[in-house]
Coordinates of C-alpha atoms in Angstrom, one line a residue:
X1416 CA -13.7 -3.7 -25.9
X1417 CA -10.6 -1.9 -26.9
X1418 CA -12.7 1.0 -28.8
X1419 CA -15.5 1.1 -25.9
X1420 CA -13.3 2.4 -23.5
X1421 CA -11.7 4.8 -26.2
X1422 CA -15.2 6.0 -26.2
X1423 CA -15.8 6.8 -22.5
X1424 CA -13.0 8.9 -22.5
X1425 CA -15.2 11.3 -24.9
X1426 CA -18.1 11.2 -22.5
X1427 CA -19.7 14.2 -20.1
X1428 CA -19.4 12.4 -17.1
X1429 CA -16.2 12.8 -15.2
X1430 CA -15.4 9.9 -13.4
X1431 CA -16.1 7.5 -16.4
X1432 CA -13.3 9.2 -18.4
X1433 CA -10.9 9.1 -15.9
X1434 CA -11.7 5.5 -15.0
X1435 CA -11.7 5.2 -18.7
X1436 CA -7.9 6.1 -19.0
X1437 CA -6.7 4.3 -15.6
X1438 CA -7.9 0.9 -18.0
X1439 CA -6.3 2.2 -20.9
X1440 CA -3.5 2.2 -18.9
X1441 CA -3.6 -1.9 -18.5
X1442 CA -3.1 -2.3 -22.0
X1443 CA -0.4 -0.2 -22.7
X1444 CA 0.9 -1.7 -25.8
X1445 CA -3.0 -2.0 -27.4
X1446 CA -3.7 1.4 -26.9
X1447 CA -3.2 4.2 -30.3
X1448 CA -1.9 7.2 -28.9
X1449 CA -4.0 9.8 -30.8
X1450 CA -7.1 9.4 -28.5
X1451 CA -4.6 10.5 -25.4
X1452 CA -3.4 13.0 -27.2
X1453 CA -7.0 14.3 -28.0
X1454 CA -8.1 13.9 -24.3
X1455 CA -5.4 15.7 -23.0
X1456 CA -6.9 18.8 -24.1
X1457 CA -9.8 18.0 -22.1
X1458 CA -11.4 20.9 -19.7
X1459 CA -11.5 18.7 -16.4
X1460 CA -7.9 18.7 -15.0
X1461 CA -8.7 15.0 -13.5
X1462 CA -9.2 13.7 -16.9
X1463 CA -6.2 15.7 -18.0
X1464 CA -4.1 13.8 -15.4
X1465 CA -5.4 10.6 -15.9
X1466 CA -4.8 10.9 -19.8
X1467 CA -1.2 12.6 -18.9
X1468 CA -0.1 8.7 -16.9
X1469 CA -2.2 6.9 -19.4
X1470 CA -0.3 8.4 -22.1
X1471 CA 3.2 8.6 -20.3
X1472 CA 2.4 4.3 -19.9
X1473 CA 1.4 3.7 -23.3
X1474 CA 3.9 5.9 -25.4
X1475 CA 6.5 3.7 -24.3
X1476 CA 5.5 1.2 -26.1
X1477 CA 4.5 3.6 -29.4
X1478 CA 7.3 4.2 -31.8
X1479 CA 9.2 7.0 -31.1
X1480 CA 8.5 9.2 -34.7
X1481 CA 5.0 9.5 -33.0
X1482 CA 6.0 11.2 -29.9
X1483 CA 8.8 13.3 -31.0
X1484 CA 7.0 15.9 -32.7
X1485 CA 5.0 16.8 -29.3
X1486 CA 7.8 17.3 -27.1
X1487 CA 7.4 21.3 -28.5
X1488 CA 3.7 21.0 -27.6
X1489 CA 2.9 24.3 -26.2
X1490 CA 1.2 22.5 -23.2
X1491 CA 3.7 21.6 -20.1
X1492 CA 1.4 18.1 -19.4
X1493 CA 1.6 17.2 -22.7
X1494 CA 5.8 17.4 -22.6
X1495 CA 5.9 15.9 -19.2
X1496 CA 4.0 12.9 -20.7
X1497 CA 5.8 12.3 -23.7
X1498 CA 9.4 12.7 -21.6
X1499 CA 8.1 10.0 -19.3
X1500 CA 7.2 7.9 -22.1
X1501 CA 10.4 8.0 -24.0
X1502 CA 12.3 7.8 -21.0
X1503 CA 16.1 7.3 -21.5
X1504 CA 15.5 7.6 -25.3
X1505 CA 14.3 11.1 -24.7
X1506 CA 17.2 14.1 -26.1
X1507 CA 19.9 15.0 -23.1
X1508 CA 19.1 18.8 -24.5
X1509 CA 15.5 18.4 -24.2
X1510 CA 15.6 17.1 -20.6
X1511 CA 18.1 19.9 -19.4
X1512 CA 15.8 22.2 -20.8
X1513 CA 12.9 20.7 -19.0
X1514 CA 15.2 21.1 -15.5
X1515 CA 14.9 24.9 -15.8
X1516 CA 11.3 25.3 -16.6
X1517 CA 8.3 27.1 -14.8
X1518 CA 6.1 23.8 -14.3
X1519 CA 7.1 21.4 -11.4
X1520 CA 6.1 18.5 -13.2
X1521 CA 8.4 19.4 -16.3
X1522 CA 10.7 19.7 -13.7
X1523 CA 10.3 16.6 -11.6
X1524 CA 10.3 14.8 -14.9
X1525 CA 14.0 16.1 -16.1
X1526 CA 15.3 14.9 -12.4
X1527 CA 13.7 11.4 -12.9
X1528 CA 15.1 11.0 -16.4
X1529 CA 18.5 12.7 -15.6
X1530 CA 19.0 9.6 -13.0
X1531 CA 17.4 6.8 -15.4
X1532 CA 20.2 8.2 -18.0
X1533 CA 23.1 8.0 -15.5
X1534 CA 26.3 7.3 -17.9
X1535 CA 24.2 8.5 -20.8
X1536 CA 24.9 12.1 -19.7
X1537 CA 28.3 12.9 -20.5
X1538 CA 30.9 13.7 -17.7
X1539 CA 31.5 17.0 -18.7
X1540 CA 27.4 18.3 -18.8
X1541 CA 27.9 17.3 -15.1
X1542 CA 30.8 18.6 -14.1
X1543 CA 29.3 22.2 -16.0
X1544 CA 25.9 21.2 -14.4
X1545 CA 27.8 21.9 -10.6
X1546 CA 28.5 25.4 -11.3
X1547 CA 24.7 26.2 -12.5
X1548 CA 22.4 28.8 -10.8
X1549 CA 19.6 26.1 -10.5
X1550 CA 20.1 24.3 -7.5
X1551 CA 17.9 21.6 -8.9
X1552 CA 20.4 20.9 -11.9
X1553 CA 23.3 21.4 -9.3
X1554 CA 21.3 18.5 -7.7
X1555 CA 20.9 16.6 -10.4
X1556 CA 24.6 16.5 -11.4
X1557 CA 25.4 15.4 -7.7
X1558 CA 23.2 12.4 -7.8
X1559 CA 24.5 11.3 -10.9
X1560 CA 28.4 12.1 -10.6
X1561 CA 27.8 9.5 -7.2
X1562 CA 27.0 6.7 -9.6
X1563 CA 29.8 6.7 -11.9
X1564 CA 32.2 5.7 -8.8
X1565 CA 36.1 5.7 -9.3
X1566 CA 35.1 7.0 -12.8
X1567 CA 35.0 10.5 -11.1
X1568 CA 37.0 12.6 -8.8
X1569 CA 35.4 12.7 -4.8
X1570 CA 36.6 16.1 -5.0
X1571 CA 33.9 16.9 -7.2
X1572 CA 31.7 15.8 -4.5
X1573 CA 33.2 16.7 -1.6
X1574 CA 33.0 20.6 -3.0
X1575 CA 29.2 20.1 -2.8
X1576 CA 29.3 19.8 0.4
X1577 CA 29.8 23.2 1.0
X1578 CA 27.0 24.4 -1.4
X1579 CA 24.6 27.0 -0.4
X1580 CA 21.1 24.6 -0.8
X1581 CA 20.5 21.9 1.7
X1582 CA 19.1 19.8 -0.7
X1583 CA 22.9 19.7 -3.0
X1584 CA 24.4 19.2 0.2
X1585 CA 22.3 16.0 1.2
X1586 CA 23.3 14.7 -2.5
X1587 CA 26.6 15.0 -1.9
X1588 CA 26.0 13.4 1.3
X1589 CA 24.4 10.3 -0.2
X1590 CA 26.8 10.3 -3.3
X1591 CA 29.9 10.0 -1.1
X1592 CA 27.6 6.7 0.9
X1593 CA 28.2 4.6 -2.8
X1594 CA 32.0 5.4 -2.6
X1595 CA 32.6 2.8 -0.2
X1596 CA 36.1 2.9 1.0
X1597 CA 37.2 5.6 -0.9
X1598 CA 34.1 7.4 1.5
X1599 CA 36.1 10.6 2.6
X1600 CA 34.7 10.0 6.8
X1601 CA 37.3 13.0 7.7
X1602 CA 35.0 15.6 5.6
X1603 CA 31.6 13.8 6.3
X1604 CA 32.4 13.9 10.4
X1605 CA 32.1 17.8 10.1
X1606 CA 28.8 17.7 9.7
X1607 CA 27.8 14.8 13.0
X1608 CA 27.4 18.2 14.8
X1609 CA 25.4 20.6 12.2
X1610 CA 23.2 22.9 12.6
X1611 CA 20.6 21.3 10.1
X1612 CA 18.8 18.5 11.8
X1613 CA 18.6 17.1 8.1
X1614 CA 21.8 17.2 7.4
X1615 CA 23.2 15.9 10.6
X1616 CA 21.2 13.1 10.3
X1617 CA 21.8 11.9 7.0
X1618 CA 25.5 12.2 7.7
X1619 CA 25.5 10.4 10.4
X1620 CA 23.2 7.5 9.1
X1621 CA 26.4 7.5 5.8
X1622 CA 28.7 6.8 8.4
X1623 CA 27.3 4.6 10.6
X1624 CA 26.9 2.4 7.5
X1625 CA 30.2 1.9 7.6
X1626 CA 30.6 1.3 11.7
X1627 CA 31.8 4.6 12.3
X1628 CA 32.0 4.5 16.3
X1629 CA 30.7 7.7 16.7
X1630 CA 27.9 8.3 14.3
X1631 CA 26.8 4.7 16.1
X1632 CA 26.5 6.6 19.2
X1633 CA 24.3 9.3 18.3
X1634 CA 22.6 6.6 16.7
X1635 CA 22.2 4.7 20.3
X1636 CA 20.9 7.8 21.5
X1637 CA 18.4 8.6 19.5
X1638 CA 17.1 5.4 20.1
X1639 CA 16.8 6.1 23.9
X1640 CA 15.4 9.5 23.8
X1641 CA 12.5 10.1 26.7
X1642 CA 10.0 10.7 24.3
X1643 CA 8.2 7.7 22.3
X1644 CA 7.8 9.6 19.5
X1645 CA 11.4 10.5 19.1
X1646 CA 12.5 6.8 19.0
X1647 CA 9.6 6.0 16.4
X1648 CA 10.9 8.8 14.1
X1649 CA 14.6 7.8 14.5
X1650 CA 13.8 4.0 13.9
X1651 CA 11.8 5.3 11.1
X1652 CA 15.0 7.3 9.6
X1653 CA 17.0 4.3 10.2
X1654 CA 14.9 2.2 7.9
X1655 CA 14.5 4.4 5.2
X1656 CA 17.7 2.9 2.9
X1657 CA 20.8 5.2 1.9
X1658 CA 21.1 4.4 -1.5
X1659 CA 22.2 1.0 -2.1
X1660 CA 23.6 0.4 1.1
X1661 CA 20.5 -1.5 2.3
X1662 CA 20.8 -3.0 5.9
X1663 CA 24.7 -1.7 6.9
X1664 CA 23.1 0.4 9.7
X1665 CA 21.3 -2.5 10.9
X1666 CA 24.7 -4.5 10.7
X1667 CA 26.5 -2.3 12.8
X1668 CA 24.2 -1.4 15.5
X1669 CA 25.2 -3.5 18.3
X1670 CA 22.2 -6.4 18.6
X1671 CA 21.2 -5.7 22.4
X1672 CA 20.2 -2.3 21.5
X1673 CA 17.5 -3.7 19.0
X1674 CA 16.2 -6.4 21.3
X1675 CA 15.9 -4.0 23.9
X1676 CA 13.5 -1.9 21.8
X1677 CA 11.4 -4.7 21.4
X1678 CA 10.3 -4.5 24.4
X1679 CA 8.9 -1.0 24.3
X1680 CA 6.0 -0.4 25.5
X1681 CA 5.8 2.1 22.4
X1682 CA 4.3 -0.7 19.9
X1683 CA 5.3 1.0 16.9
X1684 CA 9.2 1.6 18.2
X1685 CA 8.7 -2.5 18.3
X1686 CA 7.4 -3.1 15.1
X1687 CA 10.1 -0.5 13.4
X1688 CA 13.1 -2.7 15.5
X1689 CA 11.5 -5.3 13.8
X1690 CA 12.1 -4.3 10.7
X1691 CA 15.9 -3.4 11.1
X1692 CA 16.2 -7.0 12.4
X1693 CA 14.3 -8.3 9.2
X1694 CA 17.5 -6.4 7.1
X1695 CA 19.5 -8.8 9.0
X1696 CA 18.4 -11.6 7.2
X1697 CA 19.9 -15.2 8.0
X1698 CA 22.4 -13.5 10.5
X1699 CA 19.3 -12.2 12.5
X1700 CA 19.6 -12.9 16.4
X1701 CA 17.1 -16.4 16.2
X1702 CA 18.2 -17.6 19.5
X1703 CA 16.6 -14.3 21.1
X1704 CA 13.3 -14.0 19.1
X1705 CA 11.9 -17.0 20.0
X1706 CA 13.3 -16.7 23.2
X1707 CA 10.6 -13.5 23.3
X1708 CA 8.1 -15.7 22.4
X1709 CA 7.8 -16.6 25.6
X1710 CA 8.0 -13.0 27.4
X1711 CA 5.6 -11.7 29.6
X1712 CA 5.6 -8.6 28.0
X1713 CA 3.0 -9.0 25.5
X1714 CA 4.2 -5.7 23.2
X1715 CA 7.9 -7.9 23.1
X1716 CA 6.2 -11.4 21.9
X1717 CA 4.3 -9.3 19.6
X1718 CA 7.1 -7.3 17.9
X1719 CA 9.2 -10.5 17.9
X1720 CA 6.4 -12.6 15.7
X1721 CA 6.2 -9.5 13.8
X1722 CA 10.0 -9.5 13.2
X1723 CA 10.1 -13.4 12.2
X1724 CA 7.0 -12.5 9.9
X1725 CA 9.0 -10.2 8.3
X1726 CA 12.0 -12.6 8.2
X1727 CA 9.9 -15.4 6.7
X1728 CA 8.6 -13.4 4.1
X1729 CA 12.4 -13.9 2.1
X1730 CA 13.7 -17.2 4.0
X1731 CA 12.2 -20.2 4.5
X1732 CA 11.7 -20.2 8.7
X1733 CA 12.4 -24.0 9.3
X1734 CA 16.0 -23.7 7.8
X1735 CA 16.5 -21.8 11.3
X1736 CA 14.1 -22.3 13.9
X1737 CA 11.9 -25.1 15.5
X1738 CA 7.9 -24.7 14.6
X1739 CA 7.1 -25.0 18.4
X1740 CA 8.0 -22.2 19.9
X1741 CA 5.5 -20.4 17.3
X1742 CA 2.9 -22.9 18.0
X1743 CA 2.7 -22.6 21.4
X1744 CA 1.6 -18.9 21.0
X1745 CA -1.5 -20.1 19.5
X1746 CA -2.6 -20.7 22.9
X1747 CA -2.4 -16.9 23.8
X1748 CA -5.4 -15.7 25.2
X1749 CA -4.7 -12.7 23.2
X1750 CA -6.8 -13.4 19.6
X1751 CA -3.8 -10.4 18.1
X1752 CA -1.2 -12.7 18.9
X1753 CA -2.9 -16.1 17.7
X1754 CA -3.3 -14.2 14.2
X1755 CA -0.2 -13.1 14.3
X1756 CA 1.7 -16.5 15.3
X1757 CA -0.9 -17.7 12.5
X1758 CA 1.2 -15.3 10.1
X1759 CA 4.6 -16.7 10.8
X1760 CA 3.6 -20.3 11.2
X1761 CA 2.7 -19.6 6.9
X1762 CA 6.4 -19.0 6.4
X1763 CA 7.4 -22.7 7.4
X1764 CA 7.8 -24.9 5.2
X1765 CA 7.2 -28.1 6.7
X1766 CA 3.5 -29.2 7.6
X1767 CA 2.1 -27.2 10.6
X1768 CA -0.5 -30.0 12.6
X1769 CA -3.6 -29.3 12.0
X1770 CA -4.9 -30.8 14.8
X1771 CA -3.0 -27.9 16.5
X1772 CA -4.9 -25.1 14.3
X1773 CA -8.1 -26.6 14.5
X1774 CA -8.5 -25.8 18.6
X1775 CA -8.1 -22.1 17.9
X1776 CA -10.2 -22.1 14.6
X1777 CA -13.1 -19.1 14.7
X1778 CA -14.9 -17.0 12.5
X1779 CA -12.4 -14.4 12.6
X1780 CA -9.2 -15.7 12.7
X1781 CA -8.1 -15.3 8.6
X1782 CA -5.0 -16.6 9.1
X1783 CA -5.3 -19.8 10.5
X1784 CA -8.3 -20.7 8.5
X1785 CA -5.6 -19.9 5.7
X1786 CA -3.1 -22.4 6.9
X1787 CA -6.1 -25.3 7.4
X1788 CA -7.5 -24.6 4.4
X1789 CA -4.5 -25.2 2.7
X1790 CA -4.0 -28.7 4.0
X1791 CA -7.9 -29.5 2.2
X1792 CA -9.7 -29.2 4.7
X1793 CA -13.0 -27.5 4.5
X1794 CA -13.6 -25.9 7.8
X1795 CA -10.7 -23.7 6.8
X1796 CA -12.0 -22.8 3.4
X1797 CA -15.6 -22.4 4.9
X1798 CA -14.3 -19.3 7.6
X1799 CA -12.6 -17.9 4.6
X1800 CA -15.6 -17.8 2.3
X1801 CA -17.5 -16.3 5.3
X1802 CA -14.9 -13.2 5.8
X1803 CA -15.5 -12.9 2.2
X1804 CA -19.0 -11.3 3.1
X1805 CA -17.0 -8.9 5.7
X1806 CA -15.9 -5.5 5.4
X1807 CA -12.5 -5.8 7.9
X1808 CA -11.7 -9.2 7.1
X1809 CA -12.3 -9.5 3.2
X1810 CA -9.5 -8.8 1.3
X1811 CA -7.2 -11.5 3.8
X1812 CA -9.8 -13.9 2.8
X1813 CA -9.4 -13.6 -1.1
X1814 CA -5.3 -13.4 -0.6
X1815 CA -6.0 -16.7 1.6
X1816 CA -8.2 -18.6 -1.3
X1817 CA -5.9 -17.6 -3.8
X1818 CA -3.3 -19.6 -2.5
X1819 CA -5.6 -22.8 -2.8
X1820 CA -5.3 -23.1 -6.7
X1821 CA -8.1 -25.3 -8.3
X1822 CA -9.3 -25.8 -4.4
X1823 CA -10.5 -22.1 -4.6
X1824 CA -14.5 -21.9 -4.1
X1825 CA -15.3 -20.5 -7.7
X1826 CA -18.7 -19.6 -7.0
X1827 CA -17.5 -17.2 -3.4
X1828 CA -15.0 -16.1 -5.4
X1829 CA -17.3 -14.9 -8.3
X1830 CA -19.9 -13.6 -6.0
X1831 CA -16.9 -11.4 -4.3
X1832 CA -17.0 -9.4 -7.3
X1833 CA -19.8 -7.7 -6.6
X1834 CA -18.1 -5.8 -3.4
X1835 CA -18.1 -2.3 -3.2
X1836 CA -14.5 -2.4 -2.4
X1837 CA -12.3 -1.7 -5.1
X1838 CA -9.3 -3.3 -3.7
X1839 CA -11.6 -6.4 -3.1
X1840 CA -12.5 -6.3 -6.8
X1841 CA -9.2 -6.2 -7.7
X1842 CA -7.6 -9.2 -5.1
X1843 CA -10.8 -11.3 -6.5
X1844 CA -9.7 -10.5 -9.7
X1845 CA -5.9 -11.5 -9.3
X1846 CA -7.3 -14.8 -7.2
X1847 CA -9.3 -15.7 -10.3
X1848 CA -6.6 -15.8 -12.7
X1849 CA -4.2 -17.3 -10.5
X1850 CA -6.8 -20.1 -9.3
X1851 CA -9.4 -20.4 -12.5
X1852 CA -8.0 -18.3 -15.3
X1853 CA -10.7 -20.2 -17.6
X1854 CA -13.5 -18.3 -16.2
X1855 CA -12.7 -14.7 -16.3
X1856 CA -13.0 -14.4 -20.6
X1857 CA -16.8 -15.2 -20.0
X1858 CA -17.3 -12.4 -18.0
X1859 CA -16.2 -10.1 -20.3
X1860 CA -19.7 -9.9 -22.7
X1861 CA -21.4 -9.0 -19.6
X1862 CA -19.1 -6.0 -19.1
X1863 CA -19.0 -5.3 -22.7
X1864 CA -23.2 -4.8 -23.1
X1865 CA -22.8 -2.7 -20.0
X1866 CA -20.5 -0.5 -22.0
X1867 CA -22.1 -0.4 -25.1
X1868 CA -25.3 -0.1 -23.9
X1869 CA -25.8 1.3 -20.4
X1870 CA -27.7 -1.6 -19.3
X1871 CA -26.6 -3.0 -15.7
X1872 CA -25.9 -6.6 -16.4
X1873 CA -25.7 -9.4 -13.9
X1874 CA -22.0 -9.2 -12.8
X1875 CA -22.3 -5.4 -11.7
X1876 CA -26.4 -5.6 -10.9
X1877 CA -25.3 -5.8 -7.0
X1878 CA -22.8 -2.8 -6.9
X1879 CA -25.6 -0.4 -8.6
X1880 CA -27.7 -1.7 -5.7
X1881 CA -25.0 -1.0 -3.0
X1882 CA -24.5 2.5 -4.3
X1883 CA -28.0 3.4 -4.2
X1884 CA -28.0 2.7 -0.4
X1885 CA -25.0 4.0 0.6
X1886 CA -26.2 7.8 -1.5
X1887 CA -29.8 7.2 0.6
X1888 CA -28.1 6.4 4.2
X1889 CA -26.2 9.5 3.4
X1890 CA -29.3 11.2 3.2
X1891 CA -30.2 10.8 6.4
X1892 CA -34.1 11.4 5.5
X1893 CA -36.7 9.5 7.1
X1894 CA -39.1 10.3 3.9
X1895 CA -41.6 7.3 3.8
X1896 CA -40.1 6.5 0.4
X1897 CA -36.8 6.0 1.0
X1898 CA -37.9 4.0 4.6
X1899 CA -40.0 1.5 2.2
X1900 CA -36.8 1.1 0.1
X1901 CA -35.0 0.5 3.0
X1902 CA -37.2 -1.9 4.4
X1903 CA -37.3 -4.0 1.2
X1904 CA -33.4 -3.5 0.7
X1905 CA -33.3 -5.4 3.9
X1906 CA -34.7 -8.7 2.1
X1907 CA -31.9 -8.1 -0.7
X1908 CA -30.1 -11.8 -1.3
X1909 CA -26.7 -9.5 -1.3
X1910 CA -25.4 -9.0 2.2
X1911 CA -23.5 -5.8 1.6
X1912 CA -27.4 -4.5 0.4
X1913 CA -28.8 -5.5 3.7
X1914 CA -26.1 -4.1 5.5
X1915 CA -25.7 -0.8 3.9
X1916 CA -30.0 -0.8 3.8
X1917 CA -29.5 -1.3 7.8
X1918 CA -27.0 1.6 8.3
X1919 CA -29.1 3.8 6.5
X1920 CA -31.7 3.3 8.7
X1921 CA -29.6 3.9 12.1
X1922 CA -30.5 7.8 11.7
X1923 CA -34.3 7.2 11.3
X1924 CA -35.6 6.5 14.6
X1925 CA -38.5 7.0 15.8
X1926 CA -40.1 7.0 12.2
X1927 CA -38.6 3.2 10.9
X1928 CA -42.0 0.6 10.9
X1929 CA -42.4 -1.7 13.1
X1930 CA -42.0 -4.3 10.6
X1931 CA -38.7 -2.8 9.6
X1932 CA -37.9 -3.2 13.2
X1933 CA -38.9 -7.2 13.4
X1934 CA -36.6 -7.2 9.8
X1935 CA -33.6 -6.2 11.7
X1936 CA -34.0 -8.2 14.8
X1937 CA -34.1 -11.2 12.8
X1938 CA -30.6 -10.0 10.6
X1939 CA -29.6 -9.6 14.0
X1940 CA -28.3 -13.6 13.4
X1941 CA -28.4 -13.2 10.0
X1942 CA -26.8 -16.5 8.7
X1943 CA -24.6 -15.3 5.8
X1944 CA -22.2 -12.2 7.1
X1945 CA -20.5 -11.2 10.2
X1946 CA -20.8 -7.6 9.2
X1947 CA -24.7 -7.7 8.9
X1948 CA -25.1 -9.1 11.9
X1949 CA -22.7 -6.4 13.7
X1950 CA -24.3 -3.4 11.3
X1951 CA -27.6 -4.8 12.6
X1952 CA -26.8 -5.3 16.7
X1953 CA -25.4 -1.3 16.3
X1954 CA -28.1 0.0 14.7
X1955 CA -31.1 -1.5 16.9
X1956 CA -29.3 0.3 19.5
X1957 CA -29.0 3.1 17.8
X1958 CA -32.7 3.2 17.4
X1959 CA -33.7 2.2 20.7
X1960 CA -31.5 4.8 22.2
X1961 CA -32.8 7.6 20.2
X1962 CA -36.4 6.3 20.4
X1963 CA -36.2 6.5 24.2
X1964 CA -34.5 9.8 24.1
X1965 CA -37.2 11.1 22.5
X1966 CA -40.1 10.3 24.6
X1967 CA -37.9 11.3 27.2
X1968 CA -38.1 15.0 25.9
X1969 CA -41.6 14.4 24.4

């Protein structure tokens, strides 16, 4: 199989050579290097790229006599590939070089590999790196000296400070954050006040890390600026780690500022407070989340299940809170929130009463169906294997099924590979090997004859038939031949088929048949899928609309 997709990558056709490489890519330690090498010269710059990662993945596995020789390959992608793949092993002189050439990703390359080598760069390249024209190796240098802690002078650091390019400057800014007490707050205060928004703010996020009073401040009043967008942006900032340093921000900030932001009525200030709670871990204000639970502002019950989701994704809930308060929000009338509380209720790690989950189960609600499903019981399974035939709701089904092990519905699962969705394909894939590993060697001879021989087997028959109808709906042509196909597209025993048949016929009107018509009214409580059923309710009113508009100007 190995050799087939060697093959492809010699094709005419575009996206089969690229898709060719990104599965080479899979087998990194299978794959001989001198078929990358070869497609690297290829004229289409997407094959060239996929080849350059497939080749970067794969060479470092490869012994490194075979990549050497091509790090003075007069192409820039071919160097940039073989740097990533040796990595660390790759020749201090050779990366430095790389730092000062014409081609960004040469360049990007040498900064990557000059941080993965840390200690393996010798103090004094550094220290000689500082006083280099190239603000990039200037930066490089920066980073680096700021992991080799009391190994170094701050002095070093603190004198790029004052360097002419912002970027150096934010470096040193973030090199002095991993000195820890030894941070020099005197020098890093001069800049609470600057000029450059960037640098202000990183500088003040370094000290706040550390509870500087003042740098809190500014901090607490970014966080009440007028404008929504503003407190977004800051809470966004505020989240985005400094180094190593993690949740020290969030550790500081005094904890009635962050429940207060809860409750704004910007959702997405909520949801990024709930984050910087998350970093809180066990220490986390519990007491006050689930006393939100229970406000009447729904955006504040909302951002607090969000932050306990969050929470519960690294500690096991039931350690620290009661189950009830969480169940009682499945009786929101709000379906958002009863998914949501559905989420968190997941994390516990006692048994959640079903009797409890059943009153709220419905056809849409993933994450409860998850949670009974789990206890055995097949109304939960059944709403999951019906999402499975949904284009929203899909992929939450598969991640729900695959937590069932050998309780997994094999034969919904297997039929979910036929989706048009990648990402589907690939979360059906994963569920399968986590649930029924057994089963996915024998569909490899079906893929294989594909691949050898062109012929559409049974496993991908569907997604050729999805493909055609999503190219004819984008036609938007009411030629009687493609209106037939439709029409008998509509009787497919695939529901994505029938539903993608149905939205291409939403731009026909008035020319679909009457028959066609009577077809759709009858999907209209089409037994299988949600999503043919709502593709097919849109599109007779599509048609009926257009028909009577029309006549009207008929």
């Amino acid at each position: 199989m190995l050799e087939s997709f060697i093959r492809m990558m010699l094709l005419d056709t575009t996206p089969l050579r690229v898709a060719s490489a990104d599965i080479l890519r899979e087998w990194c330690e299978y794959v001989p290097l001198e078929p990358l090498f070869l497609a690297m010269q290829d004229t289409n710059e997407r094959v060239r790229s996929a080849a350059k990662w497939v080749l970067a993945d794969v060479g470092a596995h490869a012994p490194q006599e075979g990549l050497m020789p091509h790090l003075t390959d007069p192409d820039a992608e071919v160097r940039e590939a073989v740097l990533y793949a040796l990595g660390t092993q790759a020749p201090v002189a050779m990366v430095l070089e790389a730092l000062d050439a014409p081609e960004e990703g040469l360049r990007e390359v040498a900064t990557y590999l000059i941080d993965m080598m840390g200690v393996q760069v010798p103090v004094e390249l550094l220290i000689t790196m500082l006083q280099s024209e190239n603000a990039q190796r200037r930066a490089a240098a920066v980073r680096v000296l700021g992991t080799l802690g009391e190994h170094i002078s701050l002095e070093l650091l603190i004198e790029a400070l004052q360097d002419t390019e912002e970027n150096v400057r934010l470096e040193a800014i973030r090199a002095l954050a991993r000195s820890s007490e030894r941070m020099p707050q005197t020098e890093l205060r001069t800049f609470l006040d600057d000029v450059n928004q960037s640098i202000q703010r990183e500088a003040t996020k370094v000290l706040a890390s550390v509870g500087d009073p003042e740098a809190l401040s500014i901090i607490v009043g970014w966080l009440h600026a007028d404008d929504e967008w503003a407190r977004e942006n800051a809470l966004v900032w505020l989240c985005t780690p400094i180094v190593d340093m993690g949740n020290a921000i969030a550790r500081h900030l005094p904890i009635e500022e962050l429940l207060h932001l809860l409750k704004d009525e910007w959702w997405p200030v909520g949801y990024m407070t709930a984050r910087m709670i998350a970093m809180l871990g066990v220490d986390a204000p519990w007491a006050e989340l689930l006393a939100l639970l229970s406000d009447p502002l729904p955006q504040a019950c909302n951002a607090a299940l969000h932050a306990l989701a969050l929470l519960g994704a690294e500690i096991p809930l039931s350690q620290y809170i009661p189950i009830e308060p969480v169940l009682i929000v499945l009786d929101d009338e709000d379906r958002e929130m009863r998914r949501k509380a559905a989420e968190v209720l997941n994390y516990f790690d006692v048994s959640v009463p079903v009797e409890r989950l059943l009153l709220h189960l419905d056809n849409e609600n993933v994450e409860i169906a998850g949670l009974i499903a789990k206890q055995g019981r097949q109304e939960g399974i059944d709403i999951l294997v019906a999402n499975l035939r949904t284009r929203d709701r899909a992929s939450f089904a598969v991640a729900a099924l695959g937590e069932l092990g050998e309780q997994a519905p094999v034969e919904s699962l297997l039929a979910a590979l036929h989706t048009s969705d990648t990402f589907v394909r690939q979360r059906v894939a994963v569920a399968l090997y986590e649930t029924h590993p057994e089963l996915l060697p024998l569909l490899v001879p079906d893929l294989v004859e594909t691949l050898c021989t062109g012929k559409v087997g049974p496993l991908l028959e569907p997604q050729q038939d999805i493909m055609i109808a999503q190219a004819l709906a984008a036609l938007h042509s009411p030629h009687p031949t493609l209106l037939a196909w439709f029409d008998q597209a509509l009787d497919s025993s695939y529901w994505e088929v029938r539903m993608w048949a149905i939205i291409g016929l939403s731009g026909m009107a008035p020319h679909v048949f009457e028959s066609t018509i009577e077809k759709l009214q009858r999907l209209y409580n089409d037994p299988e899928s949600a999503s043919v059923r709502e593709a097919a309710h849109r599109t007779l009113e599509t048609l009926e609309l257009r028909t009577a508009t029309d006549e009207h100007w008929g």
